[in-house]
Amino acid sequence: MKDDTAIMKKLSIVVPCYNEEKTIRPFLEACQRVEHQMAPDVLFDYLFVNDGSKDETLDTLREVARLYDNVHYFSFSRNFGKEAALLAGLEAADGDFVTVMDADLQDPPELLVDMYQKIQEGYDVVGTRRSDRTGEPAIRSFFAKTFYWLINKISSTEMVDGARDFRLMTRQVVDSILELNEVNRFSKGIFAWVGYNVYYISYENRDRIAGETSWSFWSLLRYSMDGFINFSEAPLNIATWTGSISFIVSIFGILFIVFRKLLFGDAVTGWASLVSIILFIGGLQLLALGIIGKYIAKIFLETKKRPVYIIKEKG
Ligand code: UDP
Ligand code: MG
């Protein structure tokens, strides 16, 4: 007789949830359809992380965890952000393979079949990317595109435009990700930084089935700043270079003024240009200080070694 347990693999599904009371059940049902399709080779194990939701998410999770043996949840003491929820899930996931999915069904569970197939073919990671950004406000697409263009220009870590966090990873990759023990976690960068053989599957963008996106324009802007500061030293280099260049230019300026005074005498003109130059240099200095401050703030957070999240309840 064939021994099923020998080939049976465990797939841990990590799902960060923030105000997802309406989406958890449909999400779980959609996943369970795929689960039946992939059984008995692959056994699913769900790990929901309630990231301090203000709605009935926790109650819903308690209920589904009671209903199904392979559904588990963590609940944070407050909202720590998606990055923290992802980390908590990845740390707890003990599957041979691990996948990270949003609860809103924007990441289609049907893709897991193909993704698993690709892993079997020898890839370490199978990522997903949206082939389009339909349904997204034009301004958001524009900034997203600009962000990816810029970060790939100035950071040595390559980040793929349109790549979702939805990805299937082998145990080895997850262990590598967990070895990065920084407190400021920018997952898109971390996923890219660890490397490995990655295969991307494209799919058309989908809307949330219910609820609302928790990202505002400003939170996305802050998030992209995190990306720059965590994965690039370019802003610091830019500050250093502009500082050096303006210093050199000012030396020539001083020499010019001294020689003009010696050769032609002096006339009090040019105060307006002087004021603009002072403002210009002053502005540059403040900008450079601001950039340095950003990095120092990150160092400050890292040295405090605060936990990334606090778990209040498990089930
Ligand atoms: N999420 C979270 N904590 C947060 C914000 C979001 O755990 O502070 C979860 C959310 O429940 C969802 C996923 O992260 O499962 C992606 O969030 P969302 O759908 O709002 O982002 P979008 O798809 O619009 O980028
Ligand atoms: Mg979403």
Tab-separated table of C-alpha atoms and ligand atoms in Angstrom:
chain	number	residue	atom	x	y	z
A	1	MET	CA	0.000	0.000	0.000
A	2	LYS	CA	1.148	3.526	-0.748
A	3	ASP	CA	2.113	5.426	2.351
A	4	ASP	CA	0.421	8.837	2.100
A	5	THR	CA	2.123	10.322	5.118
A	6	ALA	CA	5.541	9.962	3.536
A	7	ILE	CA	4.729	12.355	0.690
A	8	MET	CA	2.241	14.514	2.480
A	9	LYS	CA	3.467	18.101	2.780
A	10	LYS	CA	2.236	20.771	5.120
A	11	LEU	CA	1.420	24.199	3.713
A	12	SER	CA	1.129	27.001	6.257
A	13	ILE	CA	-1.050	29.903	5.154
A	14	VAL	CA	-0.319	33.156	6.963
A	15	VAL	CA	-3.128	35.722	6.832
A	16	PRO	CA	-2.766	39.182	8.391
A	17	CYS	CA	-6.187	40.601	9.274
A	18	TYR	CA	-7.150	44.136	10.123
A	19	ASN	CA	-10.896	44.799	10.222
A	20	GLU	CA	-11.712	41.806	8.048
A	21	GLU	CA	-14.878	40.503	9.752
A	22	LYS	CA	-16.680	40.310	6.390
A	23	THR	CA	-13.909	38.675	4.403
A	24	ILE	CA	-12.564	35.919	6.665
A	25	ARG	CA	-15.316	33.386	6.011
A	26	PRO	CA	-15.462	33.798	2.204
A	27	PHE	CA	-11.668	33.729	2.186
A	28	LEU	CA	-11.546	30.520	4.177
A	29	GLU	CA	-14.199	28.899	1.974
A	30	ALA	CA	-12.307	29.813	-1.188
A	31	CYS	CA	-9.117	28.377	0.302
A	32	GLN	CA	-10.847	25.219	1.417
A	33	ARG	CA	-11.965	24.536	-2.151
A	34	VAL	CA	-8.323	24.634	-3.177
A	35	GLU	CA	-7.441	22.593	-0.115
A	36	HIS	CA	-9.702	19.749	-1.254
A	37	GLN	CA	-8.230	19.974	-4.710
A	38	MET	CA	-4.676	19.633	-3.418
A	39	ALA	CA	-5.373	16.956	-0.807
A	40	PRO	CA	-4.007	14.485	0.108
A	41	ASP	CA	-0.572	15.568	-1.168
A	42	VAL	CA	-0.728	18.891	0.578
A	43	LEU	CA	-2.234	19.568	3.972
A	44	PHE	CA	-3.287	23.166	4.683
A	45	ASP	CA	-2.722	24.881	8.000
A	46	TYR	CA	-4.199	28.365	8.482
A	47	LEU	CA	-2.623	30.988	10.688
A	48	PHE	CA	-4.700	34.141	10.983
A	49	VAL	CA	-3.152	37.096	12.726
A	50	ASN	CA	-5.626	39.613	14.092
A	51	ASP	CA	-3.743	42.893	13.999
A	52	GLY	CA	-5.753	44.817	16.582
A	53	SER	CA	-8.959	44.960	14.540
A	54	LYS	CA	-11.692	47.282	15.730
A	55	ASP	CA	-14.552	45.172	14.367
A	56	GLU	CA	-15.672	41.593	15.008
A	57	THR	CA	-12.626	40.010	13.359
A	58	LEU	CA	-11.488	38.345	16.576
A	59	ASP	CA	-14.886	36.762	17.240
A	60	THR	CA	-15.005	35.471	13.682
A	61	LEU	CA	-11.543	33.981	14.074
A	62	ARG	CA	-12.445	32.342	17.394
A	63	GLU	CA	-15.430	30.765	15.696
A	64	VAL	CA	-13.663	29.406	12.623
A	65	ALA	CA	-10.820	28.136	14.804
A	66	ARG	CA	-13.383	26.180	16.816
A	67	LEU	CA	-14.924	24.766	13.653
A	68	TYR	CA	-11.759	23.588	11.958
A	69	ASP	CA	-8.758	21.848	13.468
A	70	ASN	CA	-6.351	23.323	10.959
A	71	VAL	CA	-7.359	26.930	11.609
A	72	HIS	CA	-5.375	28.837	14.223
A	73	TYR	CA	-5.163	32.467	15.160
A	74	PHE	CA	-3.092	34.993	17.053
A	75	SER	CA	-4.511	38.212	18.285
A	76	PHE	CA	-2.310	41.257	18.923
A	77	SER	CA	-2.776	43.580	21.879
A	78	ARG	CA	-3.212	46.480	19.398
A	79	ASN	CA	-2.666	47.348	15.743
A	80	PHE	CA	1.014	46.758	15.001
A	81	GLY	CA	0.778	46.938	11.196
A	82	LYS	CA	0.807	44.350	8.436
A	83	GLU	CA	4.568	43.865	8.649
A	84	ALA	CA	4.311	42.829	12.292
A	85	ALA	CA	1.394	40.499	11.527
A	86	LEU	CA	3.386	38.891	8.714
A	87	LEU	CA	6.355	38.348	11.003
A	88	ALA	CA	4.233	36.788	13.740
A	89	GLY	CA	2.702	34.438	11.186
A	90	LEU	CA	5.998	33.462	9.583
A	91	GLU	CA	7.569	32.811	12.989
A	92	ALA	CA	4.755	30.506	13.981
A	93	ALA	CA	4.382	28.759	10.619
A	94	ASP	CA	5.886	25.282	10.735
A	95	GLY	CA	4.884	23.988	7.304
A	96	ASP	CA	7.212	22.535	4.671
A	97	PHE	CA	5.958	25.437	2.572
A	98	VAL	CA	4.602	28.757	3.661
A	99	THR	CA	2.382	31.196	1.844
A	100	VAL	CA	1.357	34.715	2.777
A	101	MET	CA	-2.101	35.913	1.712
A	102	ASP	CA	-4.358	38.902	2.257
A	103	ALA	CA	-7.741	38.142	3.763
A	104	ASP	CA	-9.658	40.181	1.185
A	105	LEU	CA	-9.380	37.624	-1.675
A	106	GLN	CA	-7.312	40.056	-3.745
A	107	ASP	CA	-4.823	37.195	-3.729
A	108	PRO	CA	-6.664	34.385	-5.567
A	109	PRO	CA	-6.241	31.072	-3.684
A	110	GLU	CA	-6.731	29.112	-6.966
A	111	LEU	CA	-3.246	30.233	-7.934
A	112	LEU	CA	-1.821	28.054	-5.155
A	113	VAL	CA	-2.165	24.992	-7.397
A	114	ASP	CA	0.088	26.460	-10.084
A	115	MET	CA	2.396	27.965	-7.519
A	116	TYR	CA	2.874	24.619	-5.834
A	117	GLN	CA	3.535	23.052	-9.212
A	118	LYS	CA	6.339	25.544	-9.838
A	119	ILE	CA	7.847	24.822	-6.413
A	120	GLN	CA	7.831	21.136	-7.332
A	121	GLU	CA	9.762	22.072	-10.459
A	122	GLY	CA	12.536	23.373	-8.263
A	123	TYR	CA	11.869	27.053	-7.607
A	124	ASP	CA	12.402	28.246	-4.050
A	125	VAL	CA	9.855	31.017	-4.196
A	126	VAL	CA	6.825	31.555	-6.393
A	127	GLY	CA	5.683	35.144	-6.238
A	128	THR	CA	2.683	36.803	-7.786
A	129	ARG	CA	2.391	40.107	-9.558
A	130	ARG	CA	-0.515	42.066	-10.874
A	131	SER	CA	-0.408	42.439	-14.603
A	132	ASP	CA	-2.406	45.646	-14.369
A	133	ARG	CA	-3.565	48.150	-11.818
A	134	THR	CA	-7.182	48.517	-12.920
A	135	GLY	CA	-9.564	49.644	-10.240
A	136	GLU	CA	-6.828	51.597	-8.536
A	137	PRO	CA	-6.886	55.397	-8.498
A	138	ALA	CA	-4.607	56.770	-11.255
A	139	ILE	CA	-2.675	58.885	-8.813
A	140	ARG	CA	-1.879	55.815	-6.670
A	141	SER	CA	-0.637	53.892	-9.734
A	142	PHE	CA	1.520	56.829	-10.730
A	143	PHE	CA	3.190	57.063	-7.341
A	144	ALA	CA	3.590	53.291	-7.109
A	145	LYS	CA	5.326	53.222	-10.496
A	146	THR	CA	7.552	56.128	-9.538
A	147	PHE	CA	8.447	54.407	-6.273
A	148	TYR	CA	9.522	51.179	-7.991
A	149	TRP	CA	11.459	53.062	-10.660
A	150	LEU	CA	13.305	55.130	-8.066
A	151	ILE	CA	14.006	52.375	-5.541
A	152	ASN	CA	15.392	50.126	-8.257
A	153	LYS	CA	17.633	52.986	-9.389
A	154	ILE	CA	19.058	53.725	-5.956
A	155	SER	CA	18.935	50.421	-4.102
A	156	SER	CA	20.907	47.314	-4.926
A	157	THR	CA	17.959	45.192	-3.771
A	158	GLU	CA	15.741	44.683	-6.804
A	159	MET	CA	12.025	45.078	-6.175
A	160	VAL	CA	9.521	43.949	-8.779
A	161	ASP	CA	6.793	46.426	-9.779
A	162	GLY	CA	3.353	45.058	-9.068
A	163	ALA	CA	4.661	42.162	-6.967
A	164	ARG	CA	2.224	41.283	-4.203
A	165	ASP	CA	3.166	39.939	-0.821
A	166	PHE	CA	1.261	36.800	-1.894
A	167	ARG	CA	3.997	34.216	-2.373
A	168	LEU	CA	4.722	30.581	-1.759
A	169	MET	CA	8.062	29.832	-0.133
A	170	THR	CA	10.000	26.780	0.888
A	171	ARG	CA	10.965	26.206	4.500
A	172	GLN	CA	14.531	27.238	3.726
A	173	VAL	CA	13.470	30.636	2.372
A	174	VAL	CA	11.267	31.335	5.387
A	175	ASP	CA	14.135	30.473	7.725
A	176	SER	CA	16.332	32.916	5.821
A	177	ILE	CA	13.714	35.647	6.103
A	178	LEU	CA	13.449	35.061	9.841
A	179	GLU	CA	17.201	35.428	10.194
A	180	LEU	CA	16.831	39.117	9.381
A	181	ASN	CA	15.971	40.299	12.842
A	182	GLU	CA	15.500	43.994	12.182
A	183	VAL	CA	12.675	45.716	13.980
A	184	ASN	CA	11.830	48.008	11.030
A	185	ARG	CA	10.573	45.432	8.624
A	186	PHE	CA	9.951	46.371	5.010
A	187	SER	CA	8.789	43.010	3.661
A	188	LYS	CA	8.947	43.839	-0.025
A	189	GLY	CA	12.630	44.582	0.473
A	190	ILE	CA	13.306	41.646	2.783
A	191	PHE	CA	11.665	39.179	0.390
A	192	ALA	CA	13.833	40.519	-2.427
A	193	TRP	CA	16.968	40.749	-0.308
A	194	VAL	CA	17.123	37.048	0.621
A	195	GLY	CA	17.360	36.119	-3.059
A	196	TYR	CA	16.784	32.473	-4.125
A	197	ASN	CA	15.198	31.319	-7.391
A	198	VAL	CA	11.971	33.226	-7.790
A	199	TYR	CA	9.275	32.570	-10.357
A	200	TYR	CA	6.535	35.149	-10.910
A	201	ILE	CA	2.965	34.352	-11.851
A	202	SER	CA	0.937	37.263	-13.243
A	203	TYR	CA	-2.761	37.737	-12.722
A	204	GLU	CA	-5.321	40.458	-13.259
A	205	ASN	CA	-5.982	42.838	-10.455
A	206	ARG	CA	-9.041	42.133	-8.325
A	207	ASP	CA	-11.064	44.257	-6.009
A	208	ARG	CA	-11.541	43.500	-2.351
A	209	ILE	CA	-14.626	41.362	-1.813
A	210	ALA	CA	-15.683	43.458	1.173
A	211	GLY	CA	-14.364	46.021	3.611
A	212	GLU	CA	-11.969	48.791	2.743
A	213	THR	CA	-8.292	49.104	2.062
A	214	SER	CA	-6.439	50.247	5.159
A	215	TRP	CA	-3.925	52.220	3.097
A	216	SER	CA	-4.411	55.908	2.630
A	217	PHE	CA	-2.263	57.989	0.308
A	218	TRP	CA	-0.194	59.231	3.240
A	219	SER	CA	0.298	55.816	4.797
A	220	LEU	CA	1.553	54.568	1.427
A	221	LEU	CA	3.897	57.542	1.173
A	222	ARG	CA	5.255	56.781	4.661
A	223	TYR	CA	5.585	53.129	3.679
A	224	SER	CA	7.602	54.004	0.577
A	225	MET	CA	9.852	56.265	2.677
A	226	ASP	CA	10.487	53.206	4.875
A	227	GLY	CA	11.494	51.335	1.757
A	228	PHE	CA	14.026	53.979	0.790
A	229	ILE	CA	15.515	54.388	4.246
A	230	ASN	CA	15.659	50.651	5.006
A	231	PHE	CA	17.035	49.490	1.695
A	232	SER	CA	19.157	52.316	0.382
A	233	GLU	CA	21.893	54.690	1.459
A	234	ALA	CA	21.307	56.839	-1.613
A	235	PRO	CA	19.537	59.681	0.243
A	236	LEU	CA	22.604	59.995	2.488
A	237	ASN	CA	24.900	59.961	-0.536
A	238	ILE	CA	22.839	62.623	-2.278
A	239	ALA	CA	23.096	64.846	0.798
A	240	THR	CA	26.857	64.291	0.970
A	241	TRP	CA	27.366	65.032	-2.719
A	242	THR	CA	25.221	68.155	-2.895
A	243	GLY	CA	26.961	69.375	0.283
A	244	SER	CA	30.421	68.763	-1.193
A	245	ILE	CA	29.583	70.382	-4.513
A	246	SER	CA	28.118	73.524	-2.955
A	247	PHE	CA	31.191	73.724	-0.691
A	248	ILE	CA	33.549	73.603	-3.665
A	249	VAL	CA	31.492	76.139	-5.600
A	250	SER	CA	31.522	78.494	-2.616
A	251	ILE	CA	35.360	78.335	-2.438
A	252	PHE	CA	35.538	79.502	-6.037
A	253	GLY	CA	32.983	82.187	-5.238
A	254	ILE	CA	35.063	83.474	-2.333
A	255	LEU	CA	38.232	83.534	-4.442
A	256	PHE	CA	36.369	85.450	-7.133
A	257	ILE	CA	35.101	88.047	-4.668
A	258	VAL	CA	38.530	88.518	-3.037
A	259	PHE	CA	40.239	89.053	-6.387
A	260	ARG	CA	37.548	91.385	-7.627
A	261	LYS	CA	37.907	93.479	-4.456
A	262	LEU	CA	41.706	93.617	-4.862
A	263	LEU	CA	41.561	94.484	-8.558
A	264	PHE	CA	38.497	96.715	-8.903
A	265	GLY	CA	37.595	97.926	-5.403
A	266	ASP	CA	34.181	97.146	-3.868
A	267	ALA	CA	30.616	98.151	-4.438
A	268	VAL	CA	27.739	97.047	-2.212
A	269	THR	CA	25.581	95.319	-4.736
A	270	GLY	CA	24.190	91.833	-4.952
A	271	TRP	CA	22.576	91.565	-1.522
A	272	ALA	CA	19.510	89.991	-3.084
A	273	SER	CA	21.486	87.182	-4.663
A	274	LEU	CA	23.343	86.788	-1.372
A	275	VAL	CA	20.108	86.281	0.538
A	276	SER	CA	18.897	83.716	-1.988
A	277	ILE	CA	22.181	81.841	-1.746
A	278	ILE	CA	21.960	81.810	2.059
A	279	LEU	CA	18.407	80.493	1.848
A	280	PHE	CA	19.431	77.894	-0.702
A	281	ILE	CA	22.332	76.595	1.364
A	282	GLY	CA	20.285	76.781	4.559
A	283	GLY	CA	17.537	74.738	2.903
A	284	LEU	CA	19.998	72.133	1.706
A	285	GLN	CA	21.440	71.819	5.183
A	286	LEU	CA	18.045	71.312	6.752
A	287	LEU	CA	17.164	68.735	4.106
A	288	ALA	CA	20.391	66.849	4.741
A	289	LEU	CA	19.798	67.022	8.487
A	290	GLY	CA	16.282	65.706	7.966
A	291	ILE	CA	17.576	62.762	5.948
A	292	ILE	CA	20.212	61.971	8.543
A	293	GLY	CA	17.548	62.302	11.215
A	294	LYS	CA	15.422	59.661	9.454
A	295	TYR	CA	18.259	57.172	9.576
A	296	ILE	CA	19.045	58.008	13.195
A	297	ALA	CA	15.397	57.478	14.094
A	298	LYS	CA	15.600	54.004	12.535
A	299	ILE	CA	18.813	53.247	14.434
A	300	PHE	CA	17.122	54.471	17.619
A	301	LEU	CA	14.216	52.078	17.087
A	302	GLU	CA	16.547	49.198	16.281
A	303	THR	CA	18.722	49.717	19.365
A	304	LYS	CA	15.700	49.716	21.657
A	305	LYS	CA	15.091	46.128	20.549
A	306	ARG	CA	11.413	46.402	21.278
A	307	PRO	CA	9.324	43.395	20.331
A	308	VAL	CA	7.732	43.831	16.899
A	309	TYR	CA	4.337	42.711	18.254
A	310	ILE	CA	2.587	41.577	21.422
A	311	ILE	CA	0.263	38.593	21.340
A	312	LYS	CA	-2.716	38.863	23.633
A	313	GLU	CA	-4.591	35.719	22.688
A	314	LYS	CA	-3.913	32.501	20.784
A	315	GLY	CA	-6.254	29.884	19.491
B	1	UDP	N1	-3.517	44.494	7.356
B	1	UDP	C1	-3.008	44.249	8.628
B	1	UDP	N2	-2.673	45.302	9.432
B	1	UDP	C2	-2.809	46.604	9.031
B	1	UDP	C3	-3.294	46.834	7.727
B	1	UDP	C4	-3.628	45.763	6.913
B	1	UDP	O1	-2.861	43.097	9.029
B	1	UDP	O2	-2.500	47.512	9.809
B	1	UDP	C5	-3.886	43.354	6.473
B	1	UDP	C6	-5.297	43.431	5.896
B	1	UDP	O3	-6.249	42.865	6.758
B	1	UDP	C7	-5.161	42.620	4.607
B	1	UDP	C8	-3.730	42.899	4.201
B	1	UDP	O4	-3.035	43.362	5.357
B	1	UDP	O5	-5.325	41.224	4.829
B	1	UDP	C9	-3.649	43.916	3.088
B	1	UDP	O6	-4.330	45.087	3.446
B	1	UDP	P1	-5.235	45.903	2.438
B	1	UDP	O7	-6.145	44.982	1.685
B	1	UDP	O8	-5.865	47.009	3.228
B	1	UDP	O9	-4.149	46.503	1.471
B	1	UDP	P2	-4.201	46.616	-0.131
B	1	UDP	O10	-4.629	45.277	-0.661
B	1	UDP	O11	-5.182	47.687	-0.409
B	1	UDP	O12	-2.802	46.967	-0.508
B	2	MG	MG	-6.226	44.252	-0.176
